[in-house]
Amino acid sequence: MVGGTAVAAGTGGLLSACDTVESGRPSGPSTARLPDYIASELVKPDLPATPEGVMAAYYRYPRTLVEAFSDKPGAGAGEVSIFTNMFNPVPPGLGDNSYWQELNKRVGAQLNITMTPSGDYLNKLSTVIAGGDLPDIMLISARLTRRADVLTRLCADLGDLLSGSAVKDFPFLANIPRDSWLSTGYGSGIYAVPIPRGVAGTIMFSRQDLIRQRGLNPAPGSYPEFLELATGLTDARANQWAFGHPKGVITFVGNMLNVPNVWREEGGNFTSEYETEQRKEAVARVAEMYRAGLFHPDAMGGKLQLRDLFGNGTLGLTSDGYAAWDILASTYRVEVGGVAAPGFSGGEGVNRTGTPTFALTAFRKSDPERLRKLLRICDWLATPLGTSEYMFRKFGVEGQHYTWRDDVPVRTELGNTEVKLPLEYVAEAPPVLGPADKARVDAQRAYQEKVVPRMLRNPAEGLYSDTSIGKSGELGKIIDNVELDIVSGRKPIGAWDEAVAQWRRAGGDQIRAEYVAARASHG
C-alpha cells in the first residue's frame, strides 16, 4: 500500500468533518508504554521464534490442532463493521458464502466486511473518514498522509487495554513482536494494532544450484569475494549475468560498508544515509560492477521481470523481500539461498531491518467494554499456526473447503471461491518460516540466525513525519535518477553530491527537522 495523495489533498476537510475531535497533534510517540512482548507457548513450532526477531519455523502443518478459544470472542458485540483492503478477487457475499457465515458463527458476531481493492483503498478510506461515520474497525495504511491526525483525533485510544502488561488479556496480540508496535503509539496513547511483518527485510537471493555447479563460494567473506562470486555467475555468451537491477545491489554493498538504515541518530540529531561517504562509495562500486559487465544489458530500463529471470537462470543473484524465498523456490523449482553481507574488507556487514508493520488496524471511539470485544475478535484473528482458529481462518472447514494431501491442506473448488475474505488485513499472527521442505526451512532459518543478531534498525521507525509520507515519491525519484545516471556512466560520481543537496532542499531537511522534534518530544 503506497501513495496517500488523495487523503493528503482532502485532509483539512477530512478532519474537520468530525466536530468533536481534539485539537493538536503529537508528531510521534512520547510517553506511551507499548505492549509487553509475551511469546505464545500454546503451539510448539519445530523451531521457536526468538525475541530478537528470528521467525518460528515449521516443517509441516500440525495435524493435531489446539483450541485457542473456549468461547466466542465477539459474543455480545452484535454487528461489527470492518473496512479493509484486499488483493484477491472479491468473494461471494455473506448470503451466498458458507465460509463467511461459519466465520460469524465462530466469532459470535456479525462481521460486516467492506472490501476494497488495494489500488482504490486510500481514495475510499479518505471518503469514509471525511464522512465522519467511521466503521468499528478500519485498516490505516502506513502511507496515509497525516496518519497521526487520523489516529489521535478520530480513533480510539487503546492504551488502557494494551499498554505494558495489560496486553496479557489478549495473548495473541501480545505475541506480536515489539518492533511491529512502534508506529502505534502517539503521545501517551496506543491507537492501533499492527499487521506484523518480519524484521529480516530484503535478502540478496542466490541460485545455490548454479553456484555449486560452477564451484563458487556461496558465502563471500568480503567485497572482493562477493565480486568474485558475481563474476563467476556472469557469462554473457550464455545469456547469464549476476544482477538485473542496481538498486538492491547498492543497498547490499552499502550493508558491507555499514551505511545507516535510512537514518543515523546521534544525540537526537539525524543524518540521512545519503549524506554519508559510505553511501556514495556504494554507488561508485556498483558503477564499477556495471562497467565490468555484471548486469543484464537491459538493467537500466526498469522493465525486467527479475523473478522470472532468476528462476530461469538468466540472473544468479536478485534482491527481494524475505517472503520471496518460498515464492522463488516453489514457482521455479530451483534451490534458493540467501547471501549475508560481509564486511567490506572482511568480518561481518550489517543487515537492514525491514519495515516490521504492513499497516495499522484502528478502532472507532467506543466505550471500553465494546473496544475490549473488538480487540478479542482481533486476538482471535491473530491466533498462530497449529490452532484450529488459524486453520479455519486460512482454509475454512475441513472436508468442505479443504482436504489433506500428503500432510498439506489443499483447498477445494468451493474453498478457492469462498475463503477469500481479507482477514489478514484486519489482524494477523506474526509471520513464520514454512511449512515447507525441511532443507529449505533450515536454510531460511540458518540465514535469519546469521543476520538477525547484526540487524541495523532505522532510528526513525515509529516517529512520524508528514513530509516523509507526503513527499516520498518526489524525493525518491531524485535519488533513483542520479543512481541510474552514475551507474550507467551517464554522469560522474560527483553528481551524487548535487543530487543529495537537491534532496535536502526538496524536503530531506524538513523530514530531519520533524524527526528531531518528534524525538525531543519524548526524550
Short mmCIF file of C-alpha atoms in Angstrom, two decimals:
data_model
loop_
_atom_site.label_atom_id
_atom_site.label_comp_id
_atom_site.label_asym_id
_atom_site.label_seq_id
_atom_site.Cartn_x
_atom_site.Cartn_y
_atom_site.Cartn_z
CA MET A 1 0.00 0.00 0.00
CA VAL A 2 1.64 3.17 -1.20
CA GLY A 3 0.66 6.72 -2.05
CA GLY A 4 -1.71 8.75 0.07
CA THR A 5 -2.08 11.85 -2.14
CA ALA A 6 -5.86 11.56 -2.24
CA VAL A 7 -6.04 11.69 1.53
CA ALA A 8 -3.48 14.49 1.67
CA ALA A 9 -5.48 16.65 -0.70
CA GLY A 10 -8.59 16.47 1.43
CA THR A 11 -7.11 16.24 4.89
CA GLY A 12 -8.24 19.67 6.07
CA GLY A 13 -11.90 18.98 5.41
CA LEU A 14 -11.47 15.33 6.27
CA LEU A 15 -10.57 16.04 9.87
CA SER A 16 -12.93 18.96 10.38
CA ALA A 17 -15.82 16.69 9.43
CA CYS A 18 -15.82 15.41 13.00
CA ASP A 19 -16.83 18.26 15.30
CA THR A 20 -15.76 16.50 18.48
CA VAL A 21 -12.10 15.92 17.67
CA GLU A 22 -9.45 17.38 19.91
CA SER A 23 -7.04 19.99 18.61
CA GLY A 24 -3.33 19.46 18.42
CA ARG A 25 -1.33 16.51 17.17
CA PRO A 26 1.74 14.80 18.54
CA SER A 27 4.38 14.20 15.87
CA GLY A 28 5.46 10.87 17.27
CA PRO A 29 5.18 8.52 20.23
CA SER A 30 6.13 10.13 23.51
CA THR A 31 5.19 8.55 26.81
CA ALA A 32 3.17 5.63 25.54
CA ARG A 33 4.20 2.34 27.09
CA LEU A 34 3.99 -0.17 24.28
CA PRO A 35 2.55 -3.64 24.91
CA ASP A 36 4.86 -6.14 26.52
CA TYR A 37 6.07 -8.93 24.26
CA ILE A 38 4.75 -12.20 25.67
CA ALA A 39 5.59 -15.08 23.34
CA SER A 40 2.75 -17.56 22.95
CA GLU A 41 3.55 -21.09 24.09
CA LEU A 42 0.21 -22.55 23.02
CA VAL A 43 1.71 -24.24 19.95
CA LYS A 44 5.23 -25.68 19.76
CA PRO A 45 6.82 -24.95 16.36
CA ASP A 46 9.63 -27.13 15.08
CA LEU A 47 11.98 -24.21 15.70
CA PRO A 48 10.80 -21.47 18.09
CA ALA A 49 10.91 -17.74 17.41
CA THR A 50 13.46 -15.60 19.22
CA PRO A 51 12.81 -12.26 20.95
CA GLU A 52 15.32 -10.63 18.58
CA GLY A 53 13.19 -11.42 15.53
CA VAL A 54 14.20 -14.83 14.15
CA MET A 55 10.92 -16.33 12.94
CA ALA A 56 9.42 -19.55 14.23
CA ALA A 57 9.75 -22.39 11.72
CA TYR A 58 7.52 -25.31 10.74
CA TYR A 59 8.40 -28.26 8.54
CA ARG A 60 4.78 -29.35 8.11
CA TYR A 61 1.27 -28.31 9.05
CA PRO A 62 0.35 -29.67 12.50
CA ARG A 63 -2.43 -32.24 12.18
CA THR A 64 -3.32 -32.19 15.88
CA LEU A 65 -4.79 -28.74 16.37
CA VAL A 66 -5.08 -26.73 19.57
CA GLU A 67 -8.23 -24.83 20.51
CA ALA A 68 -7.08 -21.31 21.35
CA PHE A 69 -10.52 -20.07 22.44
CA SER A 70 -13.08 -21.84 24.59
CA ASP A 71 -15.69 -19.16 23.92
CA LYS A 72 -16.80 -16.88 21.11
CA PRO A 73 -14.61 -13.77 21.25
CA GLY A 74 -17.20 -11.39 19.81
CA ALA A 75 -20.17 -12.56 21.85
CA GLY A 76 -22.35 -9.56 22.65
CA ALA A 77 -20.73 -7.31 20.06
CA GLY A 78 -23.66 -7.61 17.64
CA GLU A 79 -22.88 -6.09 14.25
CA VAL A 80 -19.23 -5.18 13.69
CA SER A 81 -18.41 -3.02 10.68
CA ILE A 82 -14.95 -3.57 9.17
CA PHE A 83 -13.31 -1.60 6.37
CA THR A 84 -10.19 -3.08 4.81
CA ASN A 85 -8.31 -3.61 1.58
CA MET A 86 -7.86 -6.77 -0.46
CA PHE A 87 -5.59 -8.14 -3.20
CA ASN A 88 -7.72 -11.14 -4.22
CA PRO A 89 -10.92 -11.18 -6.28
CA VAL A 90 -14.00 -10.27 -4.23
CA PRO A 91 -15.58 -13.42 -2.72
CA PRO A 92 -19.31 -14.14 -2.69
CA GLY A 93 -21.34 -12.00 -0.30
CA LEU A 94 -22.47 -13.12 3.13
CA GLY A 95 -25.77 -14.58 1.89
CA ASP A 96 -24.01 -16.82 -0.64
CA ASN A 97 -20.87 -17.61 1.32
CA SER A 98 -20.96 -20.54 3.75
CA TYR A 99 -17.44 -19.75 4.95
CA TRP A 100 -18.39 -16.20 5.92
CA GLN A 101 -21.50 -17.48 7.66
CA GLU A 102 -19.45 -20.00 9.63
CA LEU A 103 -16.92 -17.28 10.48
CA ASN A 104 -19.65 -15.16 12.05
CA LYS A 105 -20.92 -18.17 13.96
CA ARG A 106 -17.48 -18.98 15.38
CA VAL A 107 -16.68 -15.38 16.26
CA GLY A 108 -20.10 -14.80 17.78
CA ALA A 109 -20.71 -11.51 15.96
CA GLN A 110 -22.00 -10.26 12.62
CA LEU A 111 -18.84 -9.20 10.78
CA ASN A 112 -19.89 -6.79 8.05
CA ILE A 113 -16.71 -6.55 6.00
CA THR A 114 -16.34 -3.90 3.32
CA MET A 115 -13.52 -4.98 0.99
CA THR A 116 -11.85 -2.51 -1.36
CA PRO A 117 -9.20 -3.39 -3.98
CA SER A 118 -5.81 -2.14 -2.82
CA GLY A 119 -5.42 0.28 -5.73
CA ASP A 120 -8.56 2.16 -4.69
CA TYR A 121 -8.21 1.79 -0.95
CA LEU A 122 -6.72 5.14 0.03
CA ASN A 123 -9.31 7.05 -2.01
CA LYS A 124 -12.14 5.09 -0.41
CA LEU A 125 -10.61 5.43 3.05
CA SER A 126 -10.44 9.22 2.70
CA THR A 127 -14.11 9.27 1.72
CA VAL A 128 -15.10 7.16 4.72
CA ILE A 129 -13.12 9.36 7.13
CA ALA A 130 -14.42 12.59 5.60
CA GLY A 131 -17.98 11.33 6.02
CA GLY A 132 -17.46 11.14 9.78
CA ASP A 133 -19.27 7.80 10.18
CA LEU A 134 -16.32 5.54 10.90
CA PRO A 135 -16.52 1.74 10.91
CA ASP A 136 -15.83 -0.17 14.10
CA ILE A 137 -12.55 -1.44 12.67
CA MET A 138 -10.55 0.00 9.77
CA LEU A 139 -7.18 -0.54 8.15
CA ILE A 140 -4.94 2.55 8.21
CA SER A 141 -2.28 2.49 5.51
CA ALA A 142 1.32 3.03 6.61
CA ARG A 143 1.48 5.54 3.76
CA LEU A 144 -1.54 7.59 4.83
CA THR A 145 -0.65 11.27 4.87
CA ARG A 146 -1.36 12.91 8.24
CA ARG A 147 -1.85 9.48 9.73
CA ALA A 148 -1.16 10.86 13.21
CA ASP A 149 -4.11 13.26 12.86
CA VAL A 150 -6.48 10.49 11.88
CA LEU A 151 -5.37 8.16 14.65
CA THR A 152 -5.12 10.58 17.57
CA ARG A 153 -8.11 12.77 16.77
CA LEU A 154 -10.61 10.35 15.30
CA CYS A 155 -9.77 6.86 16.59
CA ALA A 156 -9.92 5.14 19.96
CA ASP A 157 -7.03 5.25 22.40
CA LEU A 158 -6.34 1.61 23.31
CA GLY A 159 -3.67 2.38 25.91
CA ASP A 160 -5.65 1.27 28.95
CA LEU A 161 -6.36 -2.07 27.30
CA LEU A 162 -2.99 -2.80 25.68
CA SER A 163 -0.17 -0.87 27.38
CA GLY A 164 2.51 -2.86 29.16
CA SER A 165 1.25 -5.98 30.90
CA ALA A 166 -2.40 -5.17 30.16
CA VAL A 167 -1.94 -6.82 26.77
CA LYS A 168 -1.84 -10.21 28.51
CA ASP A 169 -5.65 -10.22 28.27
CA PHE A 170 -5.10 -10.60 24.52
CA PRO A 171 -2.41 -13.30 24.39
CA PHE A 172 -2.09 -13.46 20.62
CA LEU A 173 -1.76 -9.72 20.23
CA ALA A 174 0.88 -9.95 22.96
CA ASN A 175 2.64 -12.49 20.71
CA ILE A 176 3.32 -9.73 18.14
CA PRO A 177 6.97 -8.60 18.48
CA ARG A 178 7.69 -5.15 19.87
CA ASP A 179 9.17 -3.80 16.63
CA SER A 180 5.76 -4.03 14.99
CA TRP A 181 4.12 -1.89 17.69
CA LEU A 182 6.46 1.10 17.28
CA SER A 183 4.19 3.01 14.89
CA THR A 184 1.04 2.55 17.02
CA GLY A 185 1.89 4.90 19.90
CA TYR A 186 1.33 8.67 19.90
CA GLY A 187 1.52 10.94 22.92
CA SER A 188 0.60 8.79 25.87
CA GLY A 189 -1.77 6.53 23.94
CA ILE A 190 -1.82 3.49 21.69
CA TYR A 191 -4.11 3.97 18.72
CA ALA A 192 -3.89 0.80 16.66
CA VAL A 193 -2.99 -2.86 16.39
CA PRO A 194 -0.20 -3.61 13.89
CA ILE A 195 -0.36 -6.01 10.96
CA PRO A 196 3.08 -7.53 11.63
CA ARG A 197 5.85 -8.35 9.21
CA GLY A 198 9.25 -9.90 9.84
CA VAL A 199 12.36 -7.84 10.54
CA ALA A 200 14.54 -9.84 8.16
CA GLY A 201 13.89 -7.27 5.44
CA THR A 202 15.34 -7.54 1.95
CA ILE A 203 17.58 -10.50 1.07
CA MET A 204 20.18 -10.93 -1.66
CA PHE A 205 18.93 -14.23 -3.05
CA SER A 206 21.28 -16.59 -4.86
CA ARG A 207 20.88 -19.55 -7.17
CA GLN A 208 22.58 -22.09 -4.95
CA ASP A 209 22.43 -24.78 -7.63
CA LEU A 210 24.26 -22.60 -10.17
CA ILE A 211 26.85 -21.56 -7.59
CA ARG A 212 27.54 -25.20 -6.73
CA GLN A 213 27.78 -26.22 -10.41
CA ARG A 214 30.44 -23.58 -11.02
CA GLY A 215 32.40 -24.27 -7.85
CA LEU A 216 31.87 -20.77 -6.46
CA ASN A 217 31.79 -19.61 -2.85
CA PRO A 218 28.13 -19.12 -1.74
CA ALA A 219 29.15 -17.18 1.40
CA PRO A 220 31.63 -14.46 0.40
CA GLY A 221 33.61 -13.01 3.29
CA SER A 222 34.44 -9.60 1.82
CA TYR A 223 33.64 -7.29 -1.06
CA PRO A 224 36.38 -8.78 -3.28
CA GLU A 225 34.97 -12.26 -2.64
CA PHE A 226 31.43 -11.04 -3.46
CA LEU A 227 32.79 -9.53 -6.68
CA GLU A 228 34.39 -12.90 -7.47
CA LEU A 229 31.03 -14.63 -6.95
CA ALA A 230 29.23 -12.16 -9.22
CA THR A 231 31.91 -12.53 -11.90
CA GLY A 232 31.66 -16.31 -11.74
CA LEU A 233 27.89 -16.15 -12.29
CA THR A 234 28.24 -13.96 -15.38
CA ASP A 235 28.62 -15.40 -18.89
CA ALA A 236 27.20 -13.02 -21.48
CA ARG A 237 27.65 -15.56 -24.29
CA ALA A 238 25.38 -17.94 -22.39
CA ASN A 239 22.89 -15.12 -21.62
CA GLN A 240 23.73 -15.21 -17.92
CA TRP A 241 24.53 -12.31 -15.60
CA ALA A 242 24.88 -11.79 -11.88
CA PHE A 243 22.45 -8.88 -11.47
CA GLY A 244 19.31 -7.45 -13.00
CA HIS A 245 18.87 -4.01 -11.40
CA PRO A 246 21.30 -1.80 -9.46
CA LYS A 247 19.02 -0.59 -6.63
CA GLY A 248 19.21 -3.69 -4.45
CA VAL A 249 22.91 -4.15 -5.20
CA ILE A 250 23.65 -0.62 -3.98
CA THR A 251 21.88 -1.39 -0.72
CA PHE A 252 23.74 -4.69 -0.36
CA VAL A 253 27.15 -3.12 -0.93
CA GLY A 254 26.07 -0.39 1.49
CA ASN A 255 25.50 -3.10 4.09
CA MET A 256 29.11 -4.12 3.65
CA LEU A 257 30.12 -0.50 4.26
CA ASN A 258 27.88 -0.06 7.32
CA VAL A 259 25.64 2.53 5.64
CA PRO A 260 22.83 3.68 8.01
CA ASN A 261 19.38 2.15 7.64
CA VAL A 262 17.73 5.27 6.12
CA TRP A 263 18.81 7.46 9.07
CA ARG A 264 21.54 7.56 11.71
CA GLU A 265 20.76 9.19 15.07
CA GLU A 266 23.37 10.64 17.40
CA GLY A 267 22.38 12.73 20.40
CA GLY A 268 18.93 13.46 18.99
CA ASN A 269 20.32 14.61 15.63
CA PHE A 270 19.60 12.72 12.42
CA THR A 271 21.88 12.09 9.44
CA SER A 272 20.47 10.64 6.25
CA GLU A 273 22.17 7.64 4.69
CA TYR A 274 22.54 9.77 1.54
CA GLU A 275 24.74 12.23 3.40
CA THR A 276 27.36 9.62 4.30
CA GLU A 277 30.50 8.93 2.29
CA GLN A 278 29.81 5.21 2.60
CA ARG A 279 26.54 5.52 0.64
CA LYS A 280 28.31 7.45 -2.09
CA GLU A 281 31.02 4.78 -2.22
CA ALA A 282 28.39 2.05 -2.56
CA VAL A 283 27.05 3.78 -5.69
CA ALA A 284 30.59 4.10 -7.08
CA ARG A 285 31.32 0.41 -6.50
CA VAL A 286 28.13 -0.67 -8.27
CA ALA A 287 29.04 1.59 -11.19
CA GLU A 288 32.30 -0.36 -11.40
CA MET A 289 30.33 -3.63 -11.46
CA TYR A 290 28.17 -2.28 -14.28
CA ARG A 291 31.22 -1.33 -16.33
CA ALA A 292 32.57 -4.83 -15.72
CA GLY A 293 29.51 -6.29 -17.46
CA LEU A 294 27.96 -7.97 -14.40
CA PHE A 295 24.46 -6.55 -15.06
CA HIS A 296 21.84 -7.69 -17.56
CA PRO A 297 22.08 -5.45 -20.65
CA ASP A 298 18.55 -4.15 -20.04
CA ALA A 299 19.21 -3.40 -16.35
CA MET A 300 18.66 0.35 -16.77
CA GLY A 301 15.29 0.01 -18.46
CA GLY A 302 13.44 -0.94 -15.29
CA LYS A 303 11.18 -3.42 -17.08
CA LEU A 304 12.93 -6.70 -16.38
CA GLN A 305 10.89 -9.49 -14.79
CA LEU A 306 13.52 -10.16 -12.17
CA ARG A 307 11.89 -13.18 -10.57
CA ASP A 308 11.39 -14.92 -13.91
CA LEU A 309 14.97 -14.20 -14.95
CA PHE A 310 16.25 -15.50 -11.63
CA GLY A 311 14.08 -18.59 -11.95
CA ASN A 312 15.27 -19.46 -15.45
CA GLY A 313 18.93 -18.91 -14.61
CA THR A 314 19.50 -15.69 -16.53
CA LEU A 315 20.30 -13.97 -13.24
CA GLY A 316 22.31 -15.61 -10.49
CA LEU A 317 21.55 -13.03 -7.78
CA THR A 318 18.49 -10.89 -7.09
CA SER A 319 17.38 -8.66 -4.25
CA ASP A 320 13.83 -9.21 -2.95
CA GLY A 321 11.75 -9.27 0.23
CA TYR A 322 12.20 -12.16 2.66
CA ALA A 323 8.82 -13.67 1.74
CA ALA A 324 10.04 -14.18 -1.84
CA TRP A 325 12.22 -17.11 -0.75
CA ASP A 326 9.28 -19.53 -0.83
CA ILE A 327 7.82 -17.94 -3.96
CA LEU A 328 11.06 -18.29 -5.92
CA ALA A 329 11.77 -21.83 -4.73
CA SER A 330 8.23 -23.12 -5.26
CA THR A 331 7.42 -21.34 -8.52
CA TYR A 332 10.63 -22.14 -10.37
CA ARG A 333 11.67 -25.36 -8.63
CA VAL A 334 15.20 -24.12 -8.00
CA GLU A 335 17.47 -24.10 -4.96
CA VAL A 336 17.47 -20.67 -3.39
CA GLY A 337 19.92 -19.29 -0.88
CA GLY A 338 20.43 -16.01 0.94
CA VAL A 339 23.76 -14.18 0.92
CA ALA A 340 24.56 -12.40 4.18
CA ALA A 341 26.50 -9.17 3.63
CA PRO A 342 30.12 -9.50 4.78
CA GLY A 343 32.18 -6.59 5.96
CA PHE A 344 33.72 -4.75 3.01
CA SER A 345 37.25 -5.83 3.94
CA GLY A 346 36.22 -8.89 5.93
CA GLY A 347 34.28 -9.77 9.06
CA GLU A 348 30.55 -9.07 9.28
CA GLY A 349 28.48 -6.48 7.50
CA VAL A 350 25.11 -5.25 8.70
CA ASN A 351 21.63 -6.22 7.62
CA ARG A 352 18.86 -3.64 7.42
CA THR A 353 15.65 -4.46 9.20
CA GLY A 354 12.60 -4.44 7.03
CA THR A 355 9.51 -2.43 7.88
CA PRO A 356 8.00 -4.52 10.71
CA THR A 357 4.43 -3.33 10.08
CA PHE A 358 2.40 -3.62 6.89
CA ALA A 359 -0.40 -1.36 8.11
CA LEU A 360 -2.36 -0.46 11.26
CA THR A 361 -5.81 -1.52 12.42
CA ALA A 362 -7.63 1.29 14.19
CA PHE A 363 -10.97 1.42 16.00
CA ARG A 364 -13.86 3.84 16.21
CA LYS A 365 -14.15 5.57 19.57
CA SER A 366 -16.40 3.42 21.75
CA ASP A 367 -16.90 2.51 25.38
CA PRO A 368 -14.15 0.34 26.90
CA GLU A 369 -16.28 -2.79 27.00
CA ARG A 370 -17.05 -2.67 23.29
CA LEU A 371 -13.40 -1.96 22.49
CA ARG A 372 -12.46 -4.99 24.56
CA LYS A 373 -14.82 -7.15 22.46
CA LEU A 374 -13.37 -5.79 19.23
CA LEU A 375 -9.84 -6.46 20.44
CA ARG A 376 -10.82 -10.01 21.36
CA ILE A 377 -12.00 -10.51 17.77
CA CYS A 378 -8.61 -9.27 16.58
CA ASP A 379 -6.94 -11.56 19.11
CA TRP A 380 -8.88 -14.48 17.58
CA LEU A 381 -7.72 -13.41 14.12
CA ALA A 382 -4.09 -13.38 15.34
CA THR A 383 -4.02 -16.98 16.61
CA PRO A 384 -0.92 -18.86 15.34
CA LEU A 385 -0.39 -21.81 13.06
CA GLY A 386 -1.28 -25.02 14.87
CA THR A 387 -4.59 -23.74 16.25
CA SER A 388 -7.99 -24.70 14.90
CA GLU A 389 -8.78 -20.99 14.60
CA TYR A 390 -5.81 -20.47 12.28
CA MET A 391 -6.70 -23.43 10.08
CA PHE A 392 -10.28 -22.26 9.72
CA ARG A 393 -9.16 -18.72 9.01
CA LYS A 394 -6.78 -19.79 6.24
CA PHE A 395 -8.52 -22.84 4.78
CA GLY A 396 -12.12 -23.00 6.01
CA VAL A 397 -13.98 -26.14 7.09
CA GLU A 398 -12.17 -29.44 6.56
CA GLY A 399 -13.91 -31.64 4.02
CA GLN A 400 -15.88 -28.71 2.68
CA HIS A 401 -13.33 -26.01 1.89
CA TYR A 402 -10.14 -28.06 2.02
CA THR A 403 -8.78 -31.60 2.21
CA TRP A 404 -5.40 -33.02 3.19
CA ARG A 405 -2.94 -34.21 0.55
CA ASP A 406 0.44 -35.50 1.74
CA ASP A 407 0.10 -33.56 5.01
CA VAL A 408 -0.64 -30.35 3.13
CA PRO A 409 -4.08 -28.68 3.25
CA VAL A 410 -5.43 -28.16 -0.26
CA ARG A 411 -8.46 -26.01 -0.92
CA THR A 412 -11.42 -27.43 -2.78
CA GLU A 413 -13.15 -25.56 -5.58
CA LEU A 414 -15.59 -24.15 -3.02
CA GLY A 415 -12.68 -23.12 -0.80
CA ASN A 416 -10.98 -21.30 -3.66
CA THR A 417 -14.21 -19.36 -4.18
CA GLU A 418 -15.33 -18.61 -0.63
CA VAL A 419 -12.20 -18.50 1.55
CA LYS A 420 -11.08 -15.15 0.16
CA LEU A 421 -12.06 -12.74 2.92
CA PRO A 422 -9.05 -10.46 3.61
CA LEU A 423 -8.96 -11.27 7.32
CA GLU A 424 -5.15 -10.95 7.33
CA TYR A 425 -5.67 -7.21 6.80
CA VAL A 426 -7.77 -6.92 9.94
CA ALA A 427 -5.42 -8.73 12.31
CA GLU A 428 -2.74 -11.34 11.78
CA ALA A 429 -0.26 -13.56 13.59
CA PRO A 430 3.47 -12.89 13.19
CA PRO A 431 4.86 -14.50 10.01
CA VAL A 432 6.65 -17.86 10.22
CA LEU A 433 9.05 -19.88 8.11
CA GLY A 434 7.33 -22.75 6.30
CA PRO A 435 5.60 -25.07 6.43
CA ALA A 436 7.80 -26.30 3.60
CA ASP A 437 10.56 -28.73 2.67
CA LYS A 438 12.86 -29.22 5.64
CA ALA A 439 16.03 -28.36 3.72
CA ARG A 440 14.52 -25.05 2.59
CA VAL A 441 13.20 -24.16 6.03
CA ASP A 442 16.57 -24.99 7.59
CA ALA A 443 18.32 -22.76 5.04
CA GLN A 444 15.94 -19.89 5.77
CA ARG A 445 16.35 -20.34 9.49
CA ALA A 446 20.16 -20.50 9.25
CA TYR A 447 20.16 -17.28 7.24
CA GLN A 448 18.00 -15.48 9.82
CA GLU A 449 20.08 -16.77 12.71
CA LYS A 450 23.11 -15.31 10.97
CA VAL A 451 21.76 -11.87 10.07
CA VAL A 452 19.21 -11.02 12.79
CA PRO A 453 21.87 -10.52 15.50
CA ARG A 454 23.53 -7.91 13.25
CA MET A 455 20.30 -6.18 12.27
CA LEU A 456 20.59 -2.42 11.79
CA ARG A 457 17.36 -0.68 12.72
CA ASN A 458 16.07 2.63 11.40
CA PRO A 459 16.11 5.01 14.40
CA ALA A 460 13.21 6.94 12.86
CA GLU A 461 10.96 3.85 12.91
CA GLY A 462 7.94 4.79 15.00
CA LEU A 463 8.50 8.53 14.58
CA TYR A 464 6.11 10.41 12.33
CA SER A 465 6.90 12.88 9.56
CA ASP A 466 4.23 14.36 7.31
CA THR A 467 6.89 15.35 4.80
CA SER A 468 8.35 11.85 4.64
CA ILE A 469 4.99 10.41 3.66
CA GLY A 470 3.72 13.26 1.51
CA LYS A 471 6.93 13.70 -0.49
CA SER A 472 8.30 10.15 -0.53
CA GLY A 473 7.70 9.71 -4.26
CA GLU A 474 9.24 13.04 -5.26
CA LEU A 475 12.29 12.61 -3.03
CA GLY A 476 12.79 9.00 -4.05
CA LYS A 477 12.95 9.95 -7.72
CA ILE A 478 15.79 12.40 -7.08
CA ILE A 479 17.95 9.63 -5.64
CA ASP A 480 16.80 6.91 -8.05
CA ASN A 481 17.57 9.06 -11.08
CA VAL A 482 21.07 10.03 -10.00
CA GLU A 483 21.89 6.42 -9.07
CA LEU A 484 20.92 5.21 -12.54
CA ASP A 485 22.82 8.07 -14.19
CA ILE A 486 26.00 7.31 -12.24
CA VAL A 487 25.84 3.52 -12.52
CA SER A 488 25.14 3.67 -16.25
CA GLY A 489 28.00 6.11 -16.80
CA ARG A 490 25.83 8.98 -17.96
CA LYS A 491 27.10 11.12 -15.07
CA PRO A 492 30.25 11.04 -12.92
CA ILE A 493 30.18 10.15 -9.23
CA GLY A 494 30.44 13.88 -8.45
CA ALA A 495 26.78 14.23 -9.49
CA TRP A 496 25.85 12.46 -6.26
CA ASP A 497 26.63 15.47 -4.05
CA GLU A 498 24.41 17.83 -6.04
CA ALA A 499 21.56 15.31 -6.05
CA VAL A 500 21.78 14.98 -2.26
CA ALA A 501 21.72 18.78 -1.93
CA GLN A 502 18.62 18.82 -4.14
CA TRP A 503 17.05 16.09 -1.99
CA ARG A 504 17.70 18.16 1.12
CA ARG A 505 16.15 21.29 -0.39
CA ALA A 506 13.11 19.40 -1.70
CA GLY A 507 12.18 18.01 1.71
CA GLY A 508 15.01 15.99 3.22
CA ASP A 509 15.95 18.72 5.68
CA GLN A 510 12.29 19.15 6.64
CA ILE A 511 11.99 15.43 7.35
CA ARG A 512 15.08 15.67 9.54
CA ALA A 513 13.59 18.60 11.47
CA GLU A 514 10.34 16.72 12.02
CA TYR A 515 12.18 13.67 13.32
CA VAL A 516 14.32 15.81 15.62
CA ALA A 517 11.18 17.44 17.03
CA ALA A 518 9.49 14.06 17.42
CA ARG A 519 12.47 12.62 19.25
CA ALA A 520 12.76 15.67 21.52
CA SER A 521 9.10 15.36 22.45
CA HIS A 522 9.71 12.08 24.21
CA GLY A 523 13.36 12.25 25.17
#
